[in-house]
Amino acid sequence: MDPRSEVLLRQTELFTGELLLAGLPADDLLGRLPLARGWSWHAGEQATLETRFPGRVEFAVERPAGSFAAAVLFLPKSRELSDYLLASLASAVAGGMLYLVGEKRAGVESTARRLSAFGQPRKLDSARHCQLWQVQVNEAPLAPRLHDLARRYPLDTTEGSLQVVSLPGVFSHGSLDVGSALLAEHLDGLPSGHLLDFGCGAGVMGALLKRRYPQSRVSLLDVDAFALESSRLTLQENGLEAEIIAGDGIAAAPFGLSAIVSNPPFHQGVKTDYSTSEALLAEAALHLEPRGEMRLVANSFLRYQPLIEAHLGPCQVLAEARGFRIYRASRR
Ligand SMILES: C[S@@+](CC[C@H](N)C(=O)[O-])C[C@H]1O[C@@H](n2cnc3c(N)ncnc32)[C@H](O)[C@@H]1O
């Protein structure tokens, strides 16, 4: 059981009614709270929960429809995302209770201060390095409109300017990441066919690929519903067509790819986590056609070359600048 769920279960009597659990971990909490439903924006966690509790958890960027007596937010890492989620949940439980639970080191205390927009917040518990806060929603806000919170920025390419649209919580919200900018400068000479933007975020790479290789089929894959919605908006804004895939890790990718392009993740929550990137390096060959190519950007301190050569094939450093490296490797 996730420590945040354990903290909730120390006061089960508060959570027995019709409850919405937003950003819930993939554990057994729903089994202990039979009237609760979940809202998840993480494709892997949602899939795990769906198997165990069919029909009780929605994968979405908007709050599930229905009436709820109370709602719990499991603190996400982005401040802008938590503001959107808190406003969305508070608008749904006017007069009822809104709870916030999160790890202290993830900043639950400072987010809890923002609950005062809705009423008088109270700290109910502090245990397992987490805190649980409660506010009775006396000042319910209007339901926020997610698309109003989108940020847009232009990206100049040799094929013209692209508009990138990003939503709260999405990687490098509102501006191009330094590593992604370097990768964008090194997309020449990819084999045509079926191209994958793995960990697409706001869809920068996927949109660039479709612009540069219009004859190729392009797929964009991410685990996060807000990233996928941003990618959809980016493609739409630029009149581009590509496939969007919700999935957790490279295992969710199509087969027979001619190239995988990625600025792979290495942070998850407040912890550093290389497992998604390591699985990408280890399993990319299964998803690439023979002589298919992987092109990656990564922090220069991450020693990916030997790993890529062990699993995929000859790997070359195409460029190194601003603390990042571009790797190019072909399947043997
Ligand atoms: C470093 S960001 C790159 C985003 C975008 N490609 C760019 O260049 O701006 C990595 C992305 O990987 C996604 N991600 C993290 N874990 C993942 C997983 N297990 N499966 C698929 N995508 C994942 C994150 O949501 C994030 O959007």
PDB file of C-alpha atoms in Angstrom, residues 118-325:
ATOM      1  CA  PHE A 118     -12.026  27.410  -0.813  1.00  0.00           C
ATOM      2  CA  GLY A 119     -12.419  27.560   3.001  1.00  0.00           C
ATOM      3  CA  GLN A 120     -10.417  27.050   6.183  1.00  0.00           C
ATOM      4  CA  PRO A 121      -7.834  24.231   5.668  1.00  0.00           C
ATOM      5  CA  ARG A 122      -6.987  21.891   8.566  1.00  0.00           C
ATOM      6  CA  LYS A 123      -4.108  19.467   8.864  1.00  0.00           C
ATOM      7  CA  LEU A 124      -5.714  16.163   9.867  1.00  0.00           C
ATOM      8  CA  ASP A 125      -2.728  13.857  10.039  1.00  0.00           C
ATOM      9  CA  SER A 126       0.992  13.587   9.566  1.00  0.00           C
ATOM     10  CA  ALA A 127       2.493  10.106   9.243  1.00  0.00           C
ATOM     11  CA  ARG A 128       4.644   7.965   6.913  1.00  0.00           C
ATOM     12  CA  HIS A 129       6.439  11.177   5.757  1.00  0.00           C
ATOM     13  CA  CYS A 130       3.069  12.402   4.443  1.00  0.00           C
ATOM     14  CA  GLN A 131       0.408  14.881   5.475  1.00  0.00           C
ATOM     15  CA  LEU A 132      -3.373  14.795   5.085  1.00  0.00           C
ATOM     16  CA  TRP A 133      -5.250  18.097   4.806  1.00  0.00           C
ATOM     17  CA  GLN A 134      -8.983  18.854   4.730  1.00  0.00           C
ATOM     18  CA  VAL A 135     -11.037  21.854   3.691  1.00  0.00           C
ATOM     19  CA  GLN A 136     -14.794  22.280   3.663  1.00  0.00           C
ATOM     20  CA  VAL A 137     -15.518  23.904   0.314  1.00  0.00           C
ATOM     21  CA  ASN A 138     -17.567  26.972   1.246  1.00  0.00           C
ATOM     22  CA  GLU A 139     -16.253  29.072  -1.641  1.00  0.00           C
ATOM     23  CA  ALA A 140     -16.625  26.757  -4.610  1.00  0.00           C
ATOM     24  CA  PRO A 141     -14.908  28.002  -7.783  1.00  0.00           C
ATOM     25  CA  LEU A 142     -16.320  27.588 -11.274  1.00  0.00           C
ATOM     26  CA  ALA A 143     -15.047  24.435 -12.963  1.00  0.00           C
ATOM     27  CA  PRO A 144     -11.776  25.465 -14.668  1.00  0.00           C
ATOM     28  CA  ARG A 145     -11.505  25.032 -18.438  1.00  0.00           C
ATOM     29  CA  LEU A 146      -8.356  23.096 -19.158  1.00  0.00           C
ATOM     30  CA  HIS A 147      -7.804  24.465 -22.642  1.00  0.00           C
ATOM     31  CA  ASP A 148      -7.804  28.018 -21.252  1.00  0.00           C
ATOM     32  CA  LEU A 149      -4.684  27.042 -19.298  1.00  0.00           C
ATOM     33  CA  ALA A 150      -2.751  25.965 -22.419  1.00  0.00           C
ATOM     34  CA  ARG A 151       0.460  27.816 -23.253  1.00  0.00           C
ATOM     35  CA  ARG A 152       1.667  28.248 -26.806  1.00  0.00           C
ATOM     36  CA  TYR A 153       5.088  28.954 -28.197  1.00  0.00           C
ATOM     37  CA  PRO A 154       6.489  29.049 -31.730  1.00  0.00           C
ATOM     38  CA  LEU A 155       9.235  26.763 -32.965  1.00  0.00           C
ATOM     39  CA  ASP A 156      11.089  27.707 -36.144  1.00  0.00           C
ATOM     40  CA  THR A 157      11.977  24.835 -38.423  1.00  0.00           C
ATOM     41  CA  THR A 158      13.442  24.620 -41.908  1.00  0.00           C
ATOM     42  CA  GLU A 159       9.922  23.699 -43.071  1.00  0.00           C
ATOM     43  CA  GLY A 160       8.320  26.756 -41.430  1.00  0.00           C
ATOM     44  CA  SER A 161       7.123  27.685 -37.962  1.00  0.00           C
ATOM     45  CA  LEU A 162       5.307  25.257 -35.661  1.00  0.00           C
ATOM     46  CA  GLN A 163       3.082  26.199 -32.719  1.00  0.00           C
ATOM     47  CA  VAL A 164       3.621  24.001 -29.674  1.00  0.00           C
ATOM     48  CA  VAL A 165       0.717  23.779 -27.227  1.00  0.00           C
ATOM     49  CA  SER A 166       1.328  22.582 -23.687  1.00  0.00           C
ATOM     50  CA  LEU A 167      -0.962  22.015 -20.736  1.00  0.00           C
ATOM     51  CA  PRO A 168      -0.232  22.211 -17.003  1.00  0.00           C
ATOM     52  CA  GLY A 169       1.919  19.358 -15.715  1.00  0.00           C
ATOM     53  CA  VAL A 170       3.435  18.605 -19.107  1.00  0.00           C
ATOM     54  CA  PHE A 171       7.224  18.481 -19.450  1.00  0.00           C
ATOM     55  CA  SER A 172       8.762  21.894 -20.164  1.00  0.00           C
ATOM     56  CA  HIS A 173       5.340  23.598 -20.070  1.00  0.00           C
ATOM     57  CA  GLY A 174       5.384  26.767 -22.143  1.00  0.00           C
ATOM     58  CA  SER A 175       8.935  26.590 -23.503  1.00  0.00           C
ATOM     59  CA  LEU A 176      11.228  24.278 -25.425  1.00  0.00           C
ATOM     60  CA  ASP A 177      13.572  22.172 -23.279  1.00  0.00           C
ATOM     61  CA  VAL A 178      17.305  22.577 -24.003  1.00  0.00           C
ATOM     62  CA  GLY A 179      17.749  18.864 -24.714  1.00  0.00           C
ATOM     63  CA  SER A 180      14.699  18.750 -26.969  1.00  0.00           C
ATOM     64  CA  ALA A 181      16.008  21.810 -28.856  1.00  0.00           C
ATOM     65  CA  LEU A 182      19.268  19.969 -29.536  1.00  0.00           C
ATOM     66  CA  LEU A 183      17.380  16.877 -30.709  1.00  0.00           C
ATOM     67  CA  ALA A 184      15.224  19.084 -32.971  1.00  0.00           C
ATOM     68  CA  GLU A 185      18.432  20.237 -34.696  1.00  0.00           C
ATOM     69  CA  HIS A 186      19.455  16.615 -35.369  1.00  0.00           C
ATOM     70  CA  LEU A 187      16.499  14.972 -37.070  1.00  0.00           C
ATOM     71  CA  ASP A 188      18.020  14.725 -40.531  1.00  0.00           C
ATOM     72  CA  GLY A 189      18.403  11.487 -42.446  1.00  0.00           C
ATOM     73  CA  LEU A 190      15.946   9.289 -40.554  1.00  0.00           C
ATOM     74  CA  PRO A 191      14.750   6.233 -42.465  1.00  0.00           C
ATOM     75  CA  SER A 192      11.212   6.795 -43.734  1.00  0.00           C
ATOM     76  CA  GLY A 193       8.368   4.446 -42.838  1.00  0.00           C
ATOM     77  CA  HIS A 194       6.813   4.458 -39.384  1.00  0.00           C
ATOM     78  CA  LEU A 195       8.369   6.913 -36.891  1.00  0.00           C
ATOM     79  CA  LEU A 196       7.723   6.954 -33.138  1.00  0.00           C
ATOM     80  CA  ASP A 197       8.084   9.903 -30.756  1.00  0.00           C
ATOM     81  CA  PHE A 198       8.542   8.030 -27.481  1.00  0.00           C
ATOM     82  CA  GLY A 199       7.579  10.094 -24.392  1.00  0.00           C
ATOM     83  CA  CYS A 200       6.031  12.768 -26.591  1.00  0.00           C
ATOM     84  CA  GLY A 201       5.122  15.359 -23.925  1.00  0.00           C
ATOM     85  CA  ALA A 202       3.587  18.332 -25.762  1.00  0.00           C
ATOM     86  CA  GLY A 203       4.254  16.600 -29.087  1.00  0.00           C
ATOM     87  CA  VAL A 204       7.218  18.726 -30.177  1.00  0.00           C
ATOM     88  CA  MET A 205       9.211  15.890 -31.750  1.00  0.00           C
ATOM     89  CA  GLY A 206       6.191  14.142 -33.236  1.00  0.00           C
ATOM     90  CA  ALA A 207       5.011  17.363 -34.894  1.00  0.00           C
ATOM     91  CA  LEU A 208       8.518  18.088 -36.199  1.00  0.00           C
ATOM     92  CA  LEU A 209       8.790  14.556 -37.579  1.00  0.00           C
ATOM     93  CA  LYS A 210       5.468  14.765 -39.390  1.00  0.00           C
ATOM     94  CA  ARG A 211       6.428  18.165 -40.826  1.00  0.00           C
ATOM     95  CA  ARG A 212       9.818  16.920 -42.002  1.00  0.00           C
ATOM     96  CA  TYR A 213       8.742  13.440 -43.152  1.00  0.00           C
ATOM     97  CA  PRO A 214       5.153  13.952 -44.378  1.00  0.00           C
ATOM     98  CA  GLN A 215       5.134  10.608 -46.229  1.00  0.00           C
ATOM     99  CA  SER A 216       5.959   8.690 -43.060  1.00  0.00           C
ATOM    100  CA  ARG A 217       3.421   7.464 -40.573  1.00  0.00           C
ATOM    101  CA  VAL A 218       4.117   9.090 -37.189  1.00  0.00           C
ATOM    102  CA  SER A 219       3.025   7.842 -33.753  1.00  0.00           C
ATOM    103  CA  LEU A 220       3.353   9.716 -30.464  1.00  0.00           C
ATOM    104  CA  LEU A 221       3.348   7.766 -27.210  1.00  0.00           C
ATOM    105  CA  ASP A 222       3.190   8.974 -23.625  1.00  0.00           C
ATOM    106  CA  VAL A 223       2.034   7.662 -20.259  1.00  0.00           C
ATOM    107  CA  ASP A 224       0.454  10.938 -19.196  1.00  0.00           C
ATOM    108  CA  ALA A 225      -3.033  12.027 -20.272  1.00  0.00           C
ATOM    109  CA  PHE A 226      -2.140  15.747 -20.098  1.00  0.00           C
ATOM    110  CA  ALA A 227       0.856  15.143 -22.386  1.00  0.00           C
ATOM    111  CA  LEU A 228      -1.326  13.247 -24.849  1.00  0.00           C
ATOM    112  CA  GLU A 229      -3.951  15.995 -24.865  1.00  0.00           C
ATOM    113  CA  SER A 230      -1.189  18.584 -25.430  1.00  0.00           C
ATOM    114  CA  SER A 231       0.169  16.512 -28.312  1.00  0.00           C
ATOM    115  CA  ARG A 232      -3.303  16.294 -29.808  1.00  0.00           C
ATOM    116  CA  LEU A 233      -3.637  20.098 -29.578  1.00  0.00           C
ATOM    117  CA  THR A 234      -0.152  20.659 -31.058  1.00  0.00           C
ATOM    118  CA  LEU A 235      -0.908  18.405 -34.025  1.00  0.00           C
ATOM    119  CA  GLN A 236      -4.326  20.003 -34.534  1.00  0.00           C
ATOM    120  CA  GLU A 237      -2.974  23.563 -34.339  1.00  0.00           C
ATOM    121  CA  ASN A 238      -0.446  22.748 -37.083  1.00  0.00           C
ATOM    122  CA  GLY A 239      -2.831  20.771 -39.285  1.00  0.00           C
ATOM    123  CA  LEU A 240      -0.787  17.577 -38.871  1.00  0.00           C
ATOM    124  CA  GLU A 241      -2.064  14.021 -38.644  1.00  0.00           C
ATOM    125  CA  ALA A 242      -0.452  11.404 -36.458  1.00  0.00           C
ATOM    126  CA  GLU A 243      -1.457   8.583 -34.159  1.00  0.00           C
ATOM    127  CA  ILE A 244      -1.538   9.187 -30.404  1.00  0.00           C
ATOM    128  CA  ILE A 245      -0.907   6.231 -28.104  1.00  0.00           C
ATOM    129  CA  ALA A 246      -1.532   6.138 -24.358  1.00  0.00           C
ATOM    130  CA  GLY A 247       0.842   3.609 -22.847  1.00  0.00           C
ATOM    131  CA  ASP A 248       3.356   2.882 -20.140  1.00  0.00           C
ATOM    132  CA  GLY A 249       6.810   2.315 -21.545  1.00  0.00           C
ATOM    133  CA  ILE A 250       8.201   0.998 -24.791  1.00  0.00           C
ATOM    134  CA  ALA A 251       6.180  -2.219 -24.417  1.00  0.00           C
ATOM    135  CA  ALA A 252       3.129  -0.198 -25.526  1.00  0.00           C
ATOM    136  CA  ALA A 253       4.826   0.863 -28.796  1.00  0.00           C
ATOM    137  CA  PRO A 254       3.937  -0.501 -32.239  1.00  0.00           C
ATOM    138  CA  PHE A 255       6.234  -3.011 -34.003  1.00  0.00           C
ATOM    139  CA  GLY A 256       8.043  -2.619 -37.324  1.00  0.00           C
ATOM    140  CA  LEU A 257       9.152   0.959 -36.639  1.00  0.00           C
ATOM    141  CA  SER A 258      11.697   2.568 -38.934  1.00  0.00           C
ATOM    142  CA  ALA A 259      12.832   4.959 -36.198  1.00  0.00           C
ATOM    143  CA  ILE A 260      12.317   5.818 -32.546  1.00  0.00           C
ATOM    144  CA  VAL A 261      13.040   9.427 -31.598  1.00  0.00           C
ATOM    145  CA  SER A 262      13.034  10.403 -27.947  1.00  0.00           C
ATOM    146  CA  ASN A 263      13.996  12.711 -25.147  1.00  0.00           C
ATOM    147  CA  PRO A 264      13.388   9.922 -22.657  1.00  0.00           C
ATOM    148  CA  PRO A 265      12.204  10.506 -19.100  1.00  0.00           C
ATOM    149  CA  PHE A 266      14.390  10.082 -16.087  1.00  0.00           C
ATOM    150  CA  HIS A 267      12.381  11.771 -13.368  1.00  0.00           C
ATOM    151  CA  GLN A 268       9.280  10.335 -11.846  1.00  0.00           C
ATOM    152  CA  GLY A 269       7.560  12.239  -9.063  1.00  0.00           C
ATOM    153  CA  VAL A 270      10.247  13.476  -6.706  1.00  0.00           C
ATOM    154  CA  LYS A 271      12.447  10.432  -7.303  1.00  0.00           C
ATOM    155  CA  THR A 272      14.952   9.879 -10.086  1.00  0.00           C
ATOM    156  CA  ASP A 273      13.900   6.848 -12.047  1.00  0.00           C
ATOM    157  CA  TYR A 274      15.743   5.382 -14.997  1.00  0.00           C
ATOM    158  CA  SER A 275      13.559   2.306 -15.411  1.00  0.00           C
ATOM    159  CA  THR A 276      11.507   3.635 -18.347  1.00  0.00           C
ATOM    160  CA  SER A 277      14.627   4.767 -20.208  1.00  0.00           C
ATOM    161  CA  GLU A 278      16.505   1.555 -19.469  1.00  0.00           C
ATOM    162  CA  ALA A 279      13.583  -0.510 -20.752  1.00  0.00           C
ATOM    163  CA  LEU A 280      13.545   1.689 -23.865  1.00  0.00           C
ATOM    164  CA  LEU A 281      17.215   0.973 -24.546  1.00  0.00           C
ATOM    165  CA  ALA A 282      16.844  -2.728 -23.774  1.00  0.00           C
ATOM    166  CA  GLU A 283      13.675  -3.353 -25.786  1.00  0.00           C
ATOM    167  CA  ALA A 284      13.824  -0.846 -28.674  1.00  0.00           C
ATOM    168  CA  ALA A 285      15.225  -3.557 -30.976  1.00  0.00           C
ATOM    169  CA  LEU A 286      11.997  -5.545 -30.608  1.00  0.00           C
ATOM    170  CA  HIS A 287      10.009  -2.610 -31.986  1.00  0.00           C
ATOM    171  CA  LEU A 288      12.393  -1.531 -34.760  1.00  0.00           C
ATOM    172  CA  GLU A 289      12.594  -3.167 -38.154  1.00  0.00           C
ATOM    173  CA  PRO A 290      16.055  -4.404 -39.237  1.00  0.00           C
ATOM    174  CA  ARG A 291      18.328  -1.349 -39.759  1.00  0.00           C
ATOM    175  CA  GLY A 292      15.715   0.767 -37.963  1.00  0.00           C
ATOM    176  CA  GLU A 293      17.196   3.646 -36.051  1.00  0.00           C
ATOM    177  CA  MET A 294      16.995   5.062 -32.564  1.00  0.00           C
ATOM    178  CA  ARG A 295      17.826   8.719 -32.083  1.00  0.00           C
ATOM    179  CA  LEU A 296      17.961  10.007 -28.526  1.00  0.00           C
ATOM    180  CA  VAL A 297      18.947  13.043 -26.540  1.00  0.00           C
ATOM    181  CA  ALA A 298      20.188  12.553 -22.984  1.00  0.00           C
ATOM    182  CA  ASN A 299      22.153  14.395 -20.350  1.00  0.00           C
ATOM    183  CA  SER A 300      25.861  14.008 -21.095  1.00  0.00           C
ATOM    184  CA  PHE A 301      26.444  12.492 -17.664  1.00  0.00           C
ATOM    185  CA  LEU A 302      24.191   9.521 -18.479  1.00  0.00           C
ATOM    186  CA  ARG A 303      26.431   6.867 -20.036  1.00  0.00           C
ATOM    187  CA  TYR A 304      23.941   5.415 -22.497  1.00  0.00           C
ATOM    188  CA  GLN A 305      26.316   4.412 -25.300  1.00  0.00           C
ATOM    189  CA  PRO A 306      27.470   1.033 -23.885  1.00  0.00           C
ATOM    190  CA  LEU A 307      23.895   0.136 -22.952  1.00  0.00           C
ATOM    191  CA  ILE A 308      22.635   1.003 -26.434  1.00  0.00           C
ATOM    192  CA  GLU A 309      25.445  -0.988 -28.079  1.00  0.00           C
ATOM    193  CA  ALA A 310      24.776  -3.995 -25.857  1.00  0.00           C
ATOM    194  CA  HIS A 311      21.098  -4.113 -26.761  1.00  0.00           C
ATOM    195  CA  LEU A 312      20.661  -2.532 -30.173  1.00  0.00           C
ATOM    196  CA  GLY A 313      23.739  -2.107 -32.309  1.00  0.00           C
ATOM    197  CA  PRO A 314      26.487   0.359 -33.249  1.00  0.00           C
ATOM    198  CA  CYS A 315      25.912   3.710 -31.549  1.00  0.00           C
ATOM    199  CA  GLN A 316      27.375   7.051 -32.522  1.00  0.00           C
ATOM    200  CA  VAL A 317      27.364  10.373 -30.656  1.00  0.00           C
ATOM    201  CA  LEU A 318      26.029  12.714 -33.341  1.00  0.00           C
ATOM    202  CA  ALA A 319      26.451  15.874 -31.289  1.00  0.00           C
ATOM    203  CA  GLU A 320      27.283  17.133 -27.827  1.00  0.00           C
ATOM    204  CA  ALA A 321      26.313  20.615 -26.638  1.00  0.00           C
ATOM    205  CA  ARG A 322      24.797  22.467 -23.686  1.00  0.00           C
ATOM    206  CA  GLY A 323      25.178  19.432 -21.393  1.00  0.00           C
ATOM    207  CA  PHE A 324      23.371  17.015 -23.719  1.00  0.00           C
ATOM    208  CA  ARG A 325      24.321  14.337 -26.215  1.00  0.00           C
TER     209      ARG A 325
END
